[in-house]
Short mmCIF file of C-alpha atoms in Angstrom, two decimals:
data_model
loop_
_atom_site.label_atom_id
_atom_site.label_comp_id
_atom_site.label_asym_id
_atom_site.label_seq_id
_atom_site.Cartn_x
_atom_site.Cartn_y
_atom_site.Cartn_z
CA MET T 293 0.12 -0.03 -0.08
CA ARG T 294 1.40 3.49 -0.95
CA THR T 295 2.21 5.96 1.81
CA VAL T 296 2.20 9.71 2.43
CA LEU T 297 4.82 11.39 4.68
CA ALA T 298 2.75 14.54 5.86
CA VAL T 299 4.87 17.38 7.33
CA ASP T 300 3.78 20.58 9.14
CA GLY T 301 6.70 22.76 9.56
CA GLY T 302 6.35 25.67 12.01
CA ASN T 303 8.29 28.37 13.67
CA SER T 304 8.08 26.68 17.00
CA LYS T 305 7.78 22.86 16.10
CA THR T 306 7.33 20.34 13.14
CA ASP T 307 4.94 17.63 12.96
CA LEU T 308 5.27 14.57 10.82
CA ALA T 309 2.89 11.79 10.16
CA LEU T 310 3.15 8.62 7.99
CA VAL T 311 -0.15 7.72 6.56
CA ALA T 312 -1.20 4.83 4.38
CA GLU T 313 -3.23 5.14 1.32
CA ASP T 314 -6.35 3.96 3.05
CA GLY T 315 -6.16 6.75 5.60
CA THR T 316 -4.57 4.72 8.46
CA VAL T 317 -2.23 7.00 10.39
CA LEU T 318 0.82 4.60 10.91
CA ALA T 319 3.26 6.97 12.84
CA THR T 320 3.48 10.42 14.14
CA THR T 321 6.28 12.43 15.79
CA ARG T 322 7.06 16.12 16.89
CA THR T 323 10.48 17.75 16.46
CA GLY T 324 11.96 21.28 16.52
CA PRO T 325 11.22 24.29 14.50
CA PHE T 326 11.49 24.64 10.69
CA LEU T 327 13.47 27.75 9.91
CA PRO T 328 14.58 28.15 6.26
CA GLN T 329 14.75 31.89 6.27
CA SER T 330 17.18 32.05 9.22
CA ALA T 331 18.75 28.61 9.23
CA GLY T 332 18.75 27.93 5.46
CA VAL T 333 17.15 25.42 3.17
CA ALA T 334 19.52 22.51 3.87
CA ALA T 335 19.51 22.96 7.60
CA ALA T 336 15.65 23.33 7.77
CA VAL T 337 15.31 20.30 5.68
CA ASP T 338 17.54 18.41 8.01
CA VAL T 339 15.11 18.78 10.68
CA VAL T 340 12.47 16.80 8.69
CA ASP T 341 15.01 14.32 7.34
CA ARG T 342 16.42 13.42 10.90
CA ALA T 343 12.89 13.15 12.23
CA ALA T 344 11.55 10.90 9.61
CA ARG T 345 14.67 8.76 9.84
CA ASP T 346 14.21 8.48 13.61
CA LEU T 347 10.55 7.72 13.33
CA LEU T 348 10.70 5.24 10.62
CA GLY T 349 14.17 3.54 11.46
CA GLY T 350 15.29 3.45 7.94
CA VAL T 351 16.74 5.50 4.82
CA PRO T 352 15.02 7.55 2.28
CA PRO T 353 12.68 7.31 0.42
CA TYR T 354 10.33 7.46 3.40
CA ALA T 355 7.04 7.34 1.57
CA ASP T 356 5.65 7.41 -1.97
CA VAL T 357 4.47 11.11 -1.50
CA LEU T 358 5.82 13.81 0.59
CA ALA T 359 3.37 16.58 1.48
CA ALA T 360 5.06 19.35 3.28
CA TYR T 361 3.42 22.46 4.32
CA LEU T 362 6.01 24.90 5.72
CA ALA T 363 6.56 28.07 7.45
CA GLY T 364 9.05 30.15 5.47
CA ALA T 365 7.60 28.81 2.20
CA ASP T 366 6.03 32.23 1.58
CA PHE T 367 6.80 32.41 -2.28
CA PRO T 368 6.80 29.99 -5.14
CA ALA T 369 10.44 30.26 -5.55
CA GLU T 370 10.82 29.35 -1.80
CA GLU T 371 8.51 26.41 -2.19
CA GLU T 372 10.44 25.22 -5.34
CA ALA T 373 13.86 25.39 -3.44
CA LEU T 374 12.49 23.42 -0.53
CA ARG T 375 10.75 20.89 -2.79
CA ALA T 376 14.07 20.50 -4.93
CA GLU T 377 16.08 19.80 -1.65
CA PHE T 378 13.58 17.15 -0.35
CA LEU T 379 13.78 15.43 -3.84
CA ARG T 380 17.54 15.69 -4.03
CA ARG T 381 17.81 13.74 -0.67
CA GLY T 382 15.16 11.23 -2.04
CA CYS T 383 12.90 11.61 0.93
CA ALA T 384 10.02 10.45 -1.30
CA LYS T 385 9.23 9.64 -4.91
CA GLU T 386 6.97 12.66 -5.40
CA ALA T 387 6.75 15.79 -3.19
CA GLU T 388 4.32 18.74 -2.76
CA VAL T 389 5.66 21.90 -0.82
CA ALA T 390 3.41 24.79 0.10
CA ASN T 391 3.02 27.50 2.94
CA ASP T 392 1.63 26.23 5.98
CA VAL T 393 -1.58 27.99 5.70
CA PHE T 394 -2.60 25.74 2.87
CA ALA T 395 -2.54 22.84 5.42
CA VAL T 396 -4.83 24.80 7.66
CA LEU T 397 -7.29 25.23 4.78
CA ARG T 398 -7.16 21.58 3.74
CA ALA T 399 -7.56 20.50 7.60
CA GLY T 400 -10.58 22.86 8.27
CA ALA T 401 -12.62 22.75 5.04
CA SER T 402 -14.86 19.96 4.05
CA ARG T 403 -13.67 20.32 0.42
CA PRO T 404 -10.20 20.80 -0.94
CA TRP T 405 -10.94 24.45 -1.63
CA GLY T 406 -12.12 27.70 0.15
CA VAL T 407 -10.42 30.26 2.15
CA ALA T 408 -8.22 30.31 5.21
CA VAL T 409 -7.26 33.01 7.54
CA VAL T 410 -4.65 32.30 9.98
CA CYS T 411 -3.57 34.43 13.04
CA GLY T 412 -0.76 33.29 15.33
CA ALA T 413 2.13 35.62 15.87
CA GLY T 414 1.41 37.09 12.59
CA ILE T 415 -1.59 36.99 10.04
CA ASN T 416 -2.06 35.30 6.57
CA ALA T 417 -4.73 34.33 4.21
CA VAL T 418 -4.97 32.04 1.24
CA GLY T 419 -7.80 31.02 -1.08
CA VAL T 420 -8.26 27.95 -3.47
CA ALA T 421 -10.80 28.05 -6.04
CA PRO T 422 -12.46 24.59 -7.32
CA SER T 423 -10.33 24.91 -10.32
CA GLY T 424 -7.17 25.03 -8.30
CA GLU T 425 -6.46 28.67 -8.91
CA VAL T 426 -5.00 30.30 -5.87
CA ALA T 427 -5.19 33.77 -3.94
CA ARG T 428 -2.52 34.64 -1.51
CA PHE T 429 -0.55 37.54 0.12
CA PRO T 430 3.11 38.10 0.75
CA ALA T 431 2.36 38.11 4.60
CA LEU T 432 5.64 39.78 5.44
CA GLY T 433 4.15 41.89 8.25
CA ARG T 434 3.62 45.65 8.30
CA ARG T 435 5.78 46.28 5.30
CA SER T 436 3.55 44.11 3.12
CA GLY T 437 0.23 45.71 4.49
CA ASP T 438 -0.56 43.32 7.26
CA TRP T 439 -2.17 44.10 10.62
CA GLY T 440 -3.80 42.05 13.25
CA GLY T 441 -1.26 39.26 14.22
CA GLY T 442 -0.62 38.27 17.77
CA GLU T 443 2.57 40.20 17.95
CA GLU T 444 0.82 43.25 16.58
CA LEU T 445 -2.15 42.97 18.91
CA ALA T 446 0.35 42.69 21.84
CA ASP T 447 2.17 45.76 20.85
CA TRP T 448 -1.17 47.76 20.93
CA ILE T 449 -2.02 46.50 24.33
CA LEU T 450 1.23 47.63 25.74
CA TRP T 451 0.87 51.00 23.77
CA HIS T 452 -2.51 51.81 25.13
CA ALA T 453 -1.59 50.64 28.54
CA SER T 454 1.41 52.97 28.62
CA ARG T 455 -0.56 55.84 27.40
CA MET T 456 -3.05 55.45 30.06
CA GLU T 457 -0.59 55.25 32.70
CA ASP T 458 1.33 58.29 31.72
CA GLY T 459 -1.81 60.37 31.12
CA ARG T 460 -1.60 60.54 27.24
CA GLY T 461 -4.42 58.23 26.59
CA PRO T 462 -7.91 57.13 28.04
CA SER T 463 -8.56 55.01 30.96
CA THR T 464 -8.42 51.30 30.04
CA ALA T 465 -8.19 47.95 31.89
CA LEU T 466 -5.55 47.05 29.60
CA ALA T 467 -3.10 48.77 31.96
CA ASP T 468 -4.32 46.16 34.85
CA LEU T 469 -3.93 43.36 32.52
CA VAL T 470 -0.40 44.22 31.81
CA VAL T 471 0.65 44.69 35.39
CA GLY T 472 -1.40 41.90 36.54
CA HIS T 473 -0.08 39.46 34.00
CA PHE T 474 3.74 40.30 34.54
CA GLY T 475 3.41 41.07 38.42
CA THR T 476 4.88 44.51 38.21
CA ALA T 477 3.72 47.74 40.04
CA THR T 478 3.57 49.62 36.77
CA VAL T 479 3.36 49.35 33.01
CA GLU T 480 6.58 51.40 32.68
CA GLU T 481 8.47 48.46 34.49
CA VAL T 482 7.45 46.16 31.83
CA VAL T 483 8.49 48.58 29.09
CA LEU T 484 11.91 49.15 30.86
CA SER T 485 12.30 45.24 31.28
CA LEU T 486 11.82 44.67 27.48
CA HIS T 487 14.21 47.65 26.84
CA PHE T 488 16.87 46.20 28.92
CA GLY T 489 16.51 42.57 27.75
CA ASP T 490 15.16 41.21 31.13
CA LEU T 491 11.74 40.26 29.44
CA SER T 492 11.66 38.57 26.11
CA PRO T 493 9.39 40.27 23.66
CA ALA T 494 7.95 36.97 22.61
CA ARG T 495 6.06 36.74 26.07
CA LEU T 496 4.10 39.68 25.08
CA HIS T 497 1.84 37.25 23.16
CA GLU T 498 0.61 36.10 26.34
CA LEU T 499 -1.45 39.06 26.82
CA VAL T 500 -3.58 38.38 23.74
CA PRO T 501 -6.10 36.32 25.34
CA GLY T 502 -6.67 38.79 28.15
CA LEU T 503 -7.34 41.47 25.46
CA PHE T 504 -10.46 39.38 24.34
CA THR T 505 -11.52 39.14 27.95
CA VAL T 506 -11.10 42.81 28.61
CA ALA T 507 -13.01 43.60 25.46
CA ALA T 508 -15.94 41.30 26.20
CA GLY T 509 -16.18 43.15 29.48
CA GLY T 510 -17.02 46.34 27.70
CA ASP T 511 -13.54 48.23 27.79
CA PRO T 512 -13.95 50.71 24.91
CA VAL T 513 -10.15 50.86 24.17
CA ALA T 514 -9.92 46.90 23.97
CA ARG T 515 -13.09 46.74 22.04
CA GLU T 516 -11.51 49.22 19.38
CA VAL T 517 -8.59 47.01 18.90
CA VAL T 518 -10.55 43.73 18.76
CA THR T 519 -13.00 45.40 16.22
CA ARG T 520 -10.22 46.27 14.00
CA GLN T 521 -8.57 42.89 13.99
CA ALA T 522 -12.10 41.40 13.14
CA GLU T 523 -12.24 43.75 10.14
CA GLU T 524 -8.78 42.74 9.12
CA VAL T 525 -9.69 39.20 9.11
CA ALA T 526 -12.75 39.77 7.10
CA VAL T 527 -11.04 41.98 4.47
CA MET T 528 -8.41 39.33 3.86
CA ALA T 529 -11.11 36.78 3.39
CA ARG T 530 -13.17 39.05 1.21
CA VAL T 531 -10.17 39.89 -1.08
CA CYS T 532 -9.36 36.06 -1.46
CA LEU T 533 -12.93 35.49 -2.55
CA GLU T 534 -13.02 38.38 -4.86
CA ARG T 535 -9.81 37.31 -6.58
CA LEU T 536 -11.37 33.77 -7.03
CA ASN T 537 -14.61 34.93 -8.22
CA LEU T 538 -16.18 33.15 -5.04
CA LEU T 539 -18.28 36.00 -3.64
CA ASP T 540 -21.46 34.56 -5.05
CA VAL T 541 -20.54 30.93 -4.29
CA ALA T 542 -21.08 29.17 -0.97
CA THR T 543 -17.42 28.91 0.43
CA GLU T 544 -16.13 27.89 3.55
CA VAL T 545 -13.63 30.41 5.34
CA VAL T 546 -11.42 28.50 7.76
CA LEU T 547 -10.15 30.42 10.82
CA GLY T 548 -6.81 29.00 12.15
CA GLY T 549 -4.08 29.98 14.41
CA SER T 550 -4.05 30.39 18.27
CA VAL T 551 -5.55 33.95 17.98
CA LEU T 552 -8.49 32.79 15.98
CA THR T 553 -9.42 29.42 17.35
CA SER T 554 -9.51 30.52 20.97
CA ARG T 555 -13.32 30.80 20.45
CA ASP T 556 -13.81 33.63 22.50
CA PRO T 557 -17.61 34.46 21.92
CA TYR T 558 -17.24 38.17 21.86
CA THR T 559 -14.37 38.27 19.31
CA HIS T 560 -15.74 35.32 17.33
CA GLY T 561 -19.07 36.99 16.83
CA LEU T 562 -17.34 40.32 15.49
CA ILE T 563 -15.32 38.23 13.00
CA GLU T 564 -18.43 36.41 11.84
CA ALA T 565 -20.46 39.69 11.53
CA ALA T 566 -17.57 41.40 9.58
CA ILE T 567 -17.22 38.32 7.13
CA GLY T 568 -20.96 38.10 6.75
CA ALA T 569 -21.29 41.86 5.94
CA GLY T 570 -18.48 41.60 3.00
CA ALA T 571 -19.20 38.08 1.94
CA PRO T 572 -22.89 36.92 2.97
CA ARG T 573 -22.61 33.44 1.15
CA ALA T 574 -19.44 32.65 3.28
CA THR T 575 -19.57 30.20 5.98
CA VAL T 576 -17.19 30.47 8.87
CA VAL T 577 -15.39 27.52 10.29
CA VAL T 578 -13.10 27.41 13.29
CA GLY T 579 -10.30 24.93 12.45
CA THR T 580 -10.07 22.05 15.08
CA LEU T 581 -7.53 19.64 13.37
CA PRO T 582 -3.93 20.19 13.47
CA PRO T 583 -2.30 21.45 10.24
CA VAL T 584 -0.42 18.03 9.85
CA ALA T 585 -3.78 16.56 9.25
CA GLY T 586 -4.35 18.82 6.33
CA ALA T 587 -0.82 17.83 4.97
CA ALA T 588 -1.95 14.27 5.18
CA LEU T 589 -5.27 14.93 3.38
CA ALA T 590 -3.40 16.74 0.70
CA GLY T 591 -1.05 13.82 0.32
CA LEU T 592 -3.99 11.41 -0.06
CA ASP T 593 -5.14 13.91 -3.06
CA LEU T 594 -1.83 13.40 -4.74
CA LEU T 595 -2.50 9.55 -4.40
CA HIS T 596 -6.03 9.88 -5.76
CA ALA T 597 -6.98 7.83 -2.67
CA ASP T 598 -10.51 6.48 -2.21
CA GLU T 599 -12.92 8.63 -0.40
CA SER T 600 -13.05 6.22 2.53
CA ALA T 601 -9.49 7.17 3.31
CA TYR T 602 -10.30 10.93 4.42
CA PRO T 603 -12.62 10.19 7.24
CA ARG T 604 -10.02 7.96 8.90
CA VAL T 605 -7.42 10.59 8.86
CA ARG T 606 -9.73 13.18 10.33
CA GLU T 607 -10.88 10.87 12.98
CA HIS T 608 -7.32 9.98 13.96
CA PHE T 609 -6.40 13.39 14.45
CA ARG T 610 -9.65 14.49 16.10
CA ARG T 611 -9.16 11.84 18.77
CA SER T 612 -5.31 12.88 19.27
CA GLU T 613 -6.49 16.42 19.95
#
């Protein structure tokens, strides 16, 4: 029976799964981050190669098909460079490499097409039409027009909290959120800890769930930030639908990433309303399966697997969650 090596490579961890053509998940593992933009293509592929070798106890090829959905594969040239390296090493007989947002879409949608908006540290969106046509964004941060990722939201929390404390801004419970979370007497202490390197900027992301709680409690400053974030999610989804001529077609919009899958009722309601206003035929779906499941499903697509294989993959990863 033919097999798929499914890979979800992220900035914090990389998941692998070996899946049989009938949808049986034969083995899974998790290893370190996949960082081609900082470590280089060869070093990033090493992460997958070593993990596959350890998992399967052999030498390549590890499967008939490699379906790798990877952070850092932001442009076709980057996808092709990574694909070429996987094939050069003989990891599989056939390989498909794409950005990890496509795995979120494949895992969350009931069909192989639709739109996905993902918000973790950053924000990104992709769309795939029934024809296979793709809509995507550079997703390089503020320089490419992005707003609303977790890092951005955390910066705004600290910005508003600082301005309230020193008198330049309106009163907001976000200041209490900051000092309560980090156990300081003032917001300024947090800012100085960041400046002098005593506090990692990565920890600011921890404030984002509290932003949603403060907004749900009626704080107008927090609500302004959350409303803008919902509008950004909606505009990315709408633009993908427009580019693919899907605005008048019933289409699933999958929400992925830690910020959008938190299921905060107030924030989710804003997102649903904003998407509905710009794309009334869209259905919002909160992703529940891990992206590696999407990679596995995409690999089965490449094998033209029987339809009975797909529910097995979904059920395995549903139980694993």
